[in-house]
Short mmCIF file of C-alpha atoms in Angstrom, two decimals:
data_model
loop_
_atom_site.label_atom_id
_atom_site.label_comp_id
_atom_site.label_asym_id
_atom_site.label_seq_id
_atom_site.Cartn_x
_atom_site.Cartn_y
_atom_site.Cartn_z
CA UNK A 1 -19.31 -6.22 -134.42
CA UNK A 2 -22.69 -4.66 -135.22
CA UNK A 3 -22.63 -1.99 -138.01
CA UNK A 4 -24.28 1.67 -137.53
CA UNK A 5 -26.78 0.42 -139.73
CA UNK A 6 -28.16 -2.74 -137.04
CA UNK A 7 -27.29 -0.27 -133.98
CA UNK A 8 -29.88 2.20 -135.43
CA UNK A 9 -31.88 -0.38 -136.00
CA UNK A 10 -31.94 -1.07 -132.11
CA UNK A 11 -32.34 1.62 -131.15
CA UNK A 12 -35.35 2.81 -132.84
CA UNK A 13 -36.53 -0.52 -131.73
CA UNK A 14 -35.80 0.24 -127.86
CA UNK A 15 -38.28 3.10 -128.02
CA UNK A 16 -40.80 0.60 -128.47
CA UNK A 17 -39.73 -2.31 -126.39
CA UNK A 18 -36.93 -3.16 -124.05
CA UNK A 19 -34.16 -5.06 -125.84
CA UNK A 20 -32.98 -8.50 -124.78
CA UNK A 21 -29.93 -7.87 -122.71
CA UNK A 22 -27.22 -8.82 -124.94
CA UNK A 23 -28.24 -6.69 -127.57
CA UNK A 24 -28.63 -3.68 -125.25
CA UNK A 25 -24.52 -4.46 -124.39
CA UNK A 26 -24.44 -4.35 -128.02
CA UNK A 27 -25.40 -1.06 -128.41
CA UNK A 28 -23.79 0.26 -125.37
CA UNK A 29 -20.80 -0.99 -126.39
CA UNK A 30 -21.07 0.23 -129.78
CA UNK A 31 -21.79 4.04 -128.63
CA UNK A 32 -18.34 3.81 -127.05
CA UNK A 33 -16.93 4.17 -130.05
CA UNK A 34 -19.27 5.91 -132.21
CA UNK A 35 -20.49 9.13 -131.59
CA UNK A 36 -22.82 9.57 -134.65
CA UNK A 37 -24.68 6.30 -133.28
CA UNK A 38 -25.02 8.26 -129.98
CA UNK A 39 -26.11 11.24 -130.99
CA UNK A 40 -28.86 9.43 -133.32
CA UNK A 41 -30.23 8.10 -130.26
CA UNK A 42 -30.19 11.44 -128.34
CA UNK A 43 -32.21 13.07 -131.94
CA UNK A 44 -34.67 10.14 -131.76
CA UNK A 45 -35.84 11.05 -128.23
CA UNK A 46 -35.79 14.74 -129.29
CA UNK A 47 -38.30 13.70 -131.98
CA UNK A 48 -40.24 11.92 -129.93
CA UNK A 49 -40.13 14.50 -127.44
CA UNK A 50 -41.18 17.46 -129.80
CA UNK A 51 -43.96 15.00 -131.58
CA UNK A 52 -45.44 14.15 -127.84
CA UNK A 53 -45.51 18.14 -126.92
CA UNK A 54 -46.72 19.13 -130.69
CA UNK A 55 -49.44 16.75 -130.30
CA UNK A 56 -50.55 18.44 -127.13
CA UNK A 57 -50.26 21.63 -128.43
CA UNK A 58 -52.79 21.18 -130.99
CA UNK A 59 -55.14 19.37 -128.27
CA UNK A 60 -55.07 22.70 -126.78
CA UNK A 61 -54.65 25.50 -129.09
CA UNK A 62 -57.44 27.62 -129.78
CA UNK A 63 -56.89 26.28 -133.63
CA UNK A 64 -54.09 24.39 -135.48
CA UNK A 65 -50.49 25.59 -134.89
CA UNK A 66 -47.90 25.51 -138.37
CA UNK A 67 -49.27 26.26 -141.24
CA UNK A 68 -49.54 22.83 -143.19
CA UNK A 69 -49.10 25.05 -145.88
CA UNK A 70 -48.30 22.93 -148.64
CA UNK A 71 -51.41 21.05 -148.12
CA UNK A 72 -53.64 24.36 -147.58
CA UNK A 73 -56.20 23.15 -149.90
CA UNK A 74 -56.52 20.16 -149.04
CA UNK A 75 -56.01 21.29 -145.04
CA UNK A 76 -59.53 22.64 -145.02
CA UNK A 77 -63.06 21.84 -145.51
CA UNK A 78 -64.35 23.65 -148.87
CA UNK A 79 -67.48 25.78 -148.73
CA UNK A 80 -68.70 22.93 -151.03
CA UNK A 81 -67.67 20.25 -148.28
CA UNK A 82 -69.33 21.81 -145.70
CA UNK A 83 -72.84 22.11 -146.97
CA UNK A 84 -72.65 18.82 -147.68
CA UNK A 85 -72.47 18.02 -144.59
CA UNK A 86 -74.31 20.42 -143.22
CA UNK A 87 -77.26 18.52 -145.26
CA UNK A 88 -76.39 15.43 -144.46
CA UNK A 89 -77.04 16.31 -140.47
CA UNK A 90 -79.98 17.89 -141.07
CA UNK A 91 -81.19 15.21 -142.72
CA UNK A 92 -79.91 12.39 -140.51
CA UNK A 93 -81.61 14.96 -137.77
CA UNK A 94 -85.32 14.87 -139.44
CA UNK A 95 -84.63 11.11 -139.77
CA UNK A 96 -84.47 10.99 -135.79
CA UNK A 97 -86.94 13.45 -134.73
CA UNK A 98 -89.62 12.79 -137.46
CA UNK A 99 -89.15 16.20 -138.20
CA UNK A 100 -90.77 17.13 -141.49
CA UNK A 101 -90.45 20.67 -141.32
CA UNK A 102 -87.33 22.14 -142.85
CA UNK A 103 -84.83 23.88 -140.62
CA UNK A 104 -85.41 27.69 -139.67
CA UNK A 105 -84.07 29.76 -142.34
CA UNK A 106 -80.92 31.43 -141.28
CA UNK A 107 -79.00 34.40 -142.90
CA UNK A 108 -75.65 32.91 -143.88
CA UNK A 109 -72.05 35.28 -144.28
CA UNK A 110 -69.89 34.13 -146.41
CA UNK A 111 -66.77 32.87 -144.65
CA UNK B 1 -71.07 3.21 -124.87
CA UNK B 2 -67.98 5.88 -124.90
CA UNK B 3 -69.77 8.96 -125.79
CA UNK B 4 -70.82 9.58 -122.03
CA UNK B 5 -73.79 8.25 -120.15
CA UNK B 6 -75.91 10.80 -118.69
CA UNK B 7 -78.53 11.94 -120.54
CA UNK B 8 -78.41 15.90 -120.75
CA UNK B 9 -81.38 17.67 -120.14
CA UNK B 10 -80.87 20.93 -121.80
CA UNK B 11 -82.81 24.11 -123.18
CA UNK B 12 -79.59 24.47 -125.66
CA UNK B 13 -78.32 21.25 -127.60
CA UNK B 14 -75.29 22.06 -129.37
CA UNK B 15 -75.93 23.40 -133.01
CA UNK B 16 -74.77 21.44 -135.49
CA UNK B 17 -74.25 23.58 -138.25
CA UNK B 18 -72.39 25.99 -135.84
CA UNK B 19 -70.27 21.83 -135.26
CA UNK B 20 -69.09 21.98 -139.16
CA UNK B 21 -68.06 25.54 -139.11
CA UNK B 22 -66.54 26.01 -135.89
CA UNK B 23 -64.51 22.29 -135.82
CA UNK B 24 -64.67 21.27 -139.31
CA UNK B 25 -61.46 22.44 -140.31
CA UNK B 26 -59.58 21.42 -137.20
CA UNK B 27 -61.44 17.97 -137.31
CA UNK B 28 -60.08 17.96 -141.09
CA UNK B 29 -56.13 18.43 -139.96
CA UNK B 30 -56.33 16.27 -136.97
CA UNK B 31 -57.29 13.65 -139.63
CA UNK B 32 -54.82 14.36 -141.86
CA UNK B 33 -51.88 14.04 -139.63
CA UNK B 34 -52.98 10.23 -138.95
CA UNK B 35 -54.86 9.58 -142.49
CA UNK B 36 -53.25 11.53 -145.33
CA UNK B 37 -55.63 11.13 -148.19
CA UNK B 38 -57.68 13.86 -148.19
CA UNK B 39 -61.01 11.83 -149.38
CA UNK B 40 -60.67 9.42 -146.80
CA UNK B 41 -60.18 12.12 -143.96
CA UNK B 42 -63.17 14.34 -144.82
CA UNK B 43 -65.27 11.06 -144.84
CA UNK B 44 -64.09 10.79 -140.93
CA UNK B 45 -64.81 13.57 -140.42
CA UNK B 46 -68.13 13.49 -141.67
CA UNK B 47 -69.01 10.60 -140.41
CA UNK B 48 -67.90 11.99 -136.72
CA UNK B 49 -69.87 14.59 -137.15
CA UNK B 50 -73.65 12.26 -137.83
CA UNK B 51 -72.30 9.97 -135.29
CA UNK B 52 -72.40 13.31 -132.76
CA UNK B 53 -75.56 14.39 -133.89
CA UNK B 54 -76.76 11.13 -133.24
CA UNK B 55 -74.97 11.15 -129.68
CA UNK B 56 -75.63 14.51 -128.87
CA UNK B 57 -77.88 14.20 -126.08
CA UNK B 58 -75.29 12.07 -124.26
CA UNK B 59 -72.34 14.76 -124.23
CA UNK B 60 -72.87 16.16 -120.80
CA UNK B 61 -70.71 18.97 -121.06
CA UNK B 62 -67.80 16.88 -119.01
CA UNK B 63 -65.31 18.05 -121.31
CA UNK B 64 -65.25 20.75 -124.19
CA UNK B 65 -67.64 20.14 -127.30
CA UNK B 66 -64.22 19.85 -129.46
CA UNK B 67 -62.37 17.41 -127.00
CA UNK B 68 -65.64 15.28 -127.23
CA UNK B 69 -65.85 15.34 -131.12
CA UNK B 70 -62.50 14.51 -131.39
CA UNK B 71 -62.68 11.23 -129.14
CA UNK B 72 -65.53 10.16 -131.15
CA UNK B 73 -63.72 11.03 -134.01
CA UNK B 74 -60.37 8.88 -133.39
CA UNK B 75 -62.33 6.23 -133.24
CA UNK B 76 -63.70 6.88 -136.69
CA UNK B 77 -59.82 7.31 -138.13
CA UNK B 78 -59.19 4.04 -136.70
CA UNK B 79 -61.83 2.23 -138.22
CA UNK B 80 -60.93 3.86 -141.34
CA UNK B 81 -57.47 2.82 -141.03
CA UNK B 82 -58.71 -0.95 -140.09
CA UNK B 83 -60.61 -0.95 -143.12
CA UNK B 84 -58.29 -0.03 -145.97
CA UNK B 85 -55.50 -2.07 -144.10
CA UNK B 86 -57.84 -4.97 -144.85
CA UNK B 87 -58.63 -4.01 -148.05
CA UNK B 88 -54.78 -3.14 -149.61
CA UNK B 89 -52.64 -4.89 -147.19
CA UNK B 90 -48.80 -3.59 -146.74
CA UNK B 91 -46.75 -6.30 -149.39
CA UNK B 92 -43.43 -5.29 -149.14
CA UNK B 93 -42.48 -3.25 -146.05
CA UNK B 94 -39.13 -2.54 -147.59
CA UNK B 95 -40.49 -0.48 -150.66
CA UNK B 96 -42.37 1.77 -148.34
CA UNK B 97 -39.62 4.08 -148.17
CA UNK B 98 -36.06 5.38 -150.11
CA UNK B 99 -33.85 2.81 -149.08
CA UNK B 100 -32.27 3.71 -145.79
CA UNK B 101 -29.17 2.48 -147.90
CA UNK B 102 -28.54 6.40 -148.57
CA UNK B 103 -28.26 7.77 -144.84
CA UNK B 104 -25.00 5.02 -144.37
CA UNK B 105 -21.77 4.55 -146.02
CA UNK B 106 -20.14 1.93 -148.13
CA UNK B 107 -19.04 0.61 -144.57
CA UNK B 108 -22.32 0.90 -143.29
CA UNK B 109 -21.55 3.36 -141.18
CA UNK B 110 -23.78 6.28 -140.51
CA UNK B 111 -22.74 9.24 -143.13
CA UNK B 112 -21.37 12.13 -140.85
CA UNK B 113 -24.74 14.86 -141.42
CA UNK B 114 -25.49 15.00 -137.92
CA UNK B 115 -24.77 17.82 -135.63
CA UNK B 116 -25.73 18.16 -131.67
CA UNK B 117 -29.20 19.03 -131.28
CA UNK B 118 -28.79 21.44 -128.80
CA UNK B 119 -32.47 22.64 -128.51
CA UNK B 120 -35.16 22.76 -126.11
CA UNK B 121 -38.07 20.66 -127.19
CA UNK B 122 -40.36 22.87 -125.36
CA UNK B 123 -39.18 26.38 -126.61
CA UNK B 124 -38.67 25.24 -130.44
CA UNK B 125 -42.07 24.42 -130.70
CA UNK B 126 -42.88 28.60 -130.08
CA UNK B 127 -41.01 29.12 -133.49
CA UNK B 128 -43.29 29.45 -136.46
CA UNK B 129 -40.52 28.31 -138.50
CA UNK B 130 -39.72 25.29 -136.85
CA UNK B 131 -43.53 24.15 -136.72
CA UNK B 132 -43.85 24.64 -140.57
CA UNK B 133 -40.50 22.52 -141.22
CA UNK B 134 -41.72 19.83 -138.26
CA UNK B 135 -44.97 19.94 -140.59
CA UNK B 136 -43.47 19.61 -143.60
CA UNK B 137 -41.18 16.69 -142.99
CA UNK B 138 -44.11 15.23 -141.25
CA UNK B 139 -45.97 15.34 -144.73
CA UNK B 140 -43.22 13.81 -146.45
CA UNK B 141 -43.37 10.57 -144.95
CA UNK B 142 -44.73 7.61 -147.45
CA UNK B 143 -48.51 7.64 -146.18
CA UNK B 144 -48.44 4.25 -144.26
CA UNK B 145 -45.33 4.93 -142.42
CA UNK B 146 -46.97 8.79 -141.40
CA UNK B 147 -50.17 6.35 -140.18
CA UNK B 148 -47.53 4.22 -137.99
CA UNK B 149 -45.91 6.75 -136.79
CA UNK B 150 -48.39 9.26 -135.90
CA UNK B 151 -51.04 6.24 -133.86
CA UNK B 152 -47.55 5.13 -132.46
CA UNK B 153 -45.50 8.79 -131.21
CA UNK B 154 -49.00 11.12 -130.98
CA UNK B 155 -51.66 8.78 -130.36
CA UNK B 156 -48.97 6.07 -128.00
CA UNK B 157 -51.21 3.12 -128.98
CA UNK B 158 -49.49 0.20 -128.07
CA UNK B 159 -47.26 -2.28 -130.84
CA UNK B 160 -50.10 -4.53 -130.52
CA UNK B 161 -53.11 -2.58 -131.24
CA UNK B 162 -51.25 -0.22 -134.30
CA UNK B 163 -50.38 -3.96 -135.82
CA UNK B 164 -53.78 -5.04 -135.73
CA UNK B 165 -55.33 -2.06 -136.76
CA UNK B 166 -52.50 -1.83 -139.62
CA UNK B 167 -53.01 -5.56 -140.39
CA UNK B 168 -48.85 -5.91 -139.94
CA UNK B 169 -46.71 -7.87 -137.45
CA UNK B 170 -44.62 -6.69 -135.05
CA UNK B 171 -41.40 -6.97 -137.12
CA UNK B 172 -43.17 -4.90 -140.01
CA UNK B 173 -43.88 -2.19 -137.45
CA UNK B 174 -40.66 -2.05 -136.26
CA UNK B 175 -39.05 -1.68 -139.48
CA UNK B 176 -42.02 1.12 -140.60
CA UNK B 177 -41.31 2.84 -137.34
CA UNK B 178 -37.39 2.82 -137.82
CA UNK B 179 -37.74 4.23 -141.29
CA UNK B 180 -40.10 7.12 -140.44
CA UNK B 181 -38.16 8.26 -137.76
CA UNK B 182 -34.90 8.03 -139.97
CA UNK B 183 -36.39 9.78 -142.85
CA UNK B 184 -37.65 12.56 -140.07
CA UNK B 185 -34.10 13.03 -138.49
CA UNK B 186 -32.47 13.37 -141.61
CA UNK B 187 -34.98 15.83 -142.60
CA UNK B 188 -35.22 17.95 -139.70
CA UNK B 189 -31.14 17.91 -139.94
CA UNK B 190 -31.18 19.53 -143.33
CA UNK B 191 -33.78 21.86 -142.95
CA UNK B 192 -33.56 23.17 -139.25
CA UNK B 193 -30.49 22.05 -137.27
CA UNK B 194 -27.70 21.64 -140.01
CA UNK B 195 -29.05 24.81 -141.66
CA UNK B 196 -30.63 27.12 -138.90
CA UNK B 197 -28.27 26.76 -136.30
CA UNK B 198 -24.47 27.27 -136.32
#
C-alpha cells in the first residue's frame, strides 16, 4: 500500500507525464479511500489552471495585474536603471549608424 | 532568425527611449516571475532591449511592439537561466525546499488542512486580493523551484527542454516540480481558501 506521501508524489508527476499503468491503479485505488489524496489532485489542477489563465492575463493586460508588492522596489526599473539603459541604446545606436552626432535634446518630466 | 523577416520600410522606427519607459517595468516583472534575482533580471532586460534596437528594422508590426520585445526577451531569460545553471549547478535537490516531511503525518498521511476548493479559476483571478496572495506565495518559492515551475506551468516548455536549460534530469525536475506545487497548495490553503472562504 502506497502512503499519501508516494500518491502525491504521482500525482504531481502525472501532470507532467502519463504514469505507467500500474501505478495509475495505484493511485486510483488509493483515492478510494482517501479523500485528502483526492482533493490534492483536484487543487493541483486548480493551480495549474489559475497559473495558465494568470499568465495570460498579464500577456494581455494593459500593465501587470497584483501588486507584487513585497517586491515593489525591486518590481521596477529605478530612474537610475533606466538611463542607463537609455545610454547604453543610444550608444549601441551611434555604434550602428556611425552616428556621431548626439541625440536631439528632449525635455524630460520626471516620472 | 526569430525576430521577423521583412525588412520594414518606415518613416517612424519605434523610439527607443519611449521602449525603456513604456515596457521597462513590465519587461522587469515578466523577468522576475521566471528569474528572481533582481540583478540578473534587469540585465535581461537590458540586454532585450540592445538586442531590439539592433533588430528593430525587422519587427514588421505583425504583432504589438510589447508582444515582440517580450519574445525576444524569453529568449534572453533562458539563456540567462542556461548560464548560471552551468555555472552553480543544483547539488542536492532535496535541500531546495522545507522538507515536505511537515505537510504529512507520523503515518505519512497527508495532515487534514485541506478544504474543497470550490472556486472558479476564471472569476478568482478578478479579485485583487486573491492576485496579491497568488503573488505572494508565488514569491515564496526557493528561487530554482519558482524557475521550474514558472518555464514548466506559464511558459509549458517541455520536461526535456526545462532539464537542459536547468542542467537537471528528469527525476530532479520531477521532485522540484512536486515540491513547488506542494509548498503553493499549502500556501494558497492558509491564506485564501482555509481563511477567506467558509
Amino acid at each position: 500500500m502506497l502512503s499519501c506521501k508516494e500518491i502525491t508524489r504521482l500525482v504531481s508527476e502525472s501532470l507532467d507525464q502519463e504514469l505507467p499503468l500500474q501505478q495509475r491503479l495505484a493511485v486510483q485505488a488509493h483515492f478510494r479511500i482517501c479523500e485528502l489524496c483526492l482533493r490534492y489532485q483536484k487543487q493541483l489542477l486548480f493551480i495549474r489552471d489559475t497559473i495558465r489563465r494568470y499568465s495570460t492575463k498579464i500577456e494581455e493586460a494593459e500593465s501587470f495585474p497584483g501588486s507584487l508588492r513585497q517586491a515593489q522596489d525591486t518590481a521596477s526599473l529605478s530612474q537610475k536603471a533606466r538611463e542607463r539603459i537609455k545610454r547604453q541604446m543610444r550608444e549601441q545606436t551611434q555604434n550602428i549608424e556611425g552616428e556621431t552626432d548626439p541625440p536631439p535634446n528632449r525635455t524630460q518630466t520626471d516620472s | 532568425m526569430f525576430y521577423g523577416k521583412r525588412p520594414v520600410n518606415c518613416n517612424q522606427l519605434p523610439d527607443p527611449d519611449i521602449w525603456v519607459d513604456q515596457y521597462g517595468d513590465y519587461l522587469l516583472r515578466y523577468t522576475l516571475l521566471r528569474l528572481r534575482d533582481p540583478e540578473l533580471a534587469k540585465d535581461a532586460v537590458q540586454e532585450t532591449l540592445l538586442a531590439a534596437l539592433h533588430a528593430r528594422d525587422h519587427f514588421a508590426g505583425q504583432s504589438s511592439e510589447r508582444t515582440w520585445l517580450v519574445g525576444i526577451l524569453k529568449h534572453k531569460i533562458v539563456d540567462c537561466i542556461r548560464k548560471i545553471s552551468r555555472e552553480r549547478p543544483v547539488e542536492d535537490v532535496e535541500s531546495l525546499t522545507r522538507p515536505v516531511e511537515e505537510f504529512f503525518d507520523e503515518t505519512d498521511h497527508l495532515k487534514a488542512i485541506s478544504t474543497d476548493w470550490t472556486d472558479d479559476p476564471g472569476k478568482v483571478l478578478e479579485r485583487r486580493e486573491f492576485l496579491e496572495i497568488l503573488e505572494r506565495c508565488l514569491s515564496k518559492l526557493p528561487s530554482r523551484l519558482s524557475t521550474a515551475f514558472a518555464l514548466c506551468e506559464m511558459d509549458g516548455l517541455s520536461g526535456q527542454e526545462i532539464c537542459k536549460t536547468l542542467n537537471i534530469s528528469t527525476t530532479n525536475l520531477h521532485v522540484m516540480l512536486y515540491r513547488a506545487r506542494t509548498q503553493l497548495r499549502h500556501c494558497l490553503e492558509i491564506n485564501w481558501f482555509g481563511s477567506e472562504r467558509g
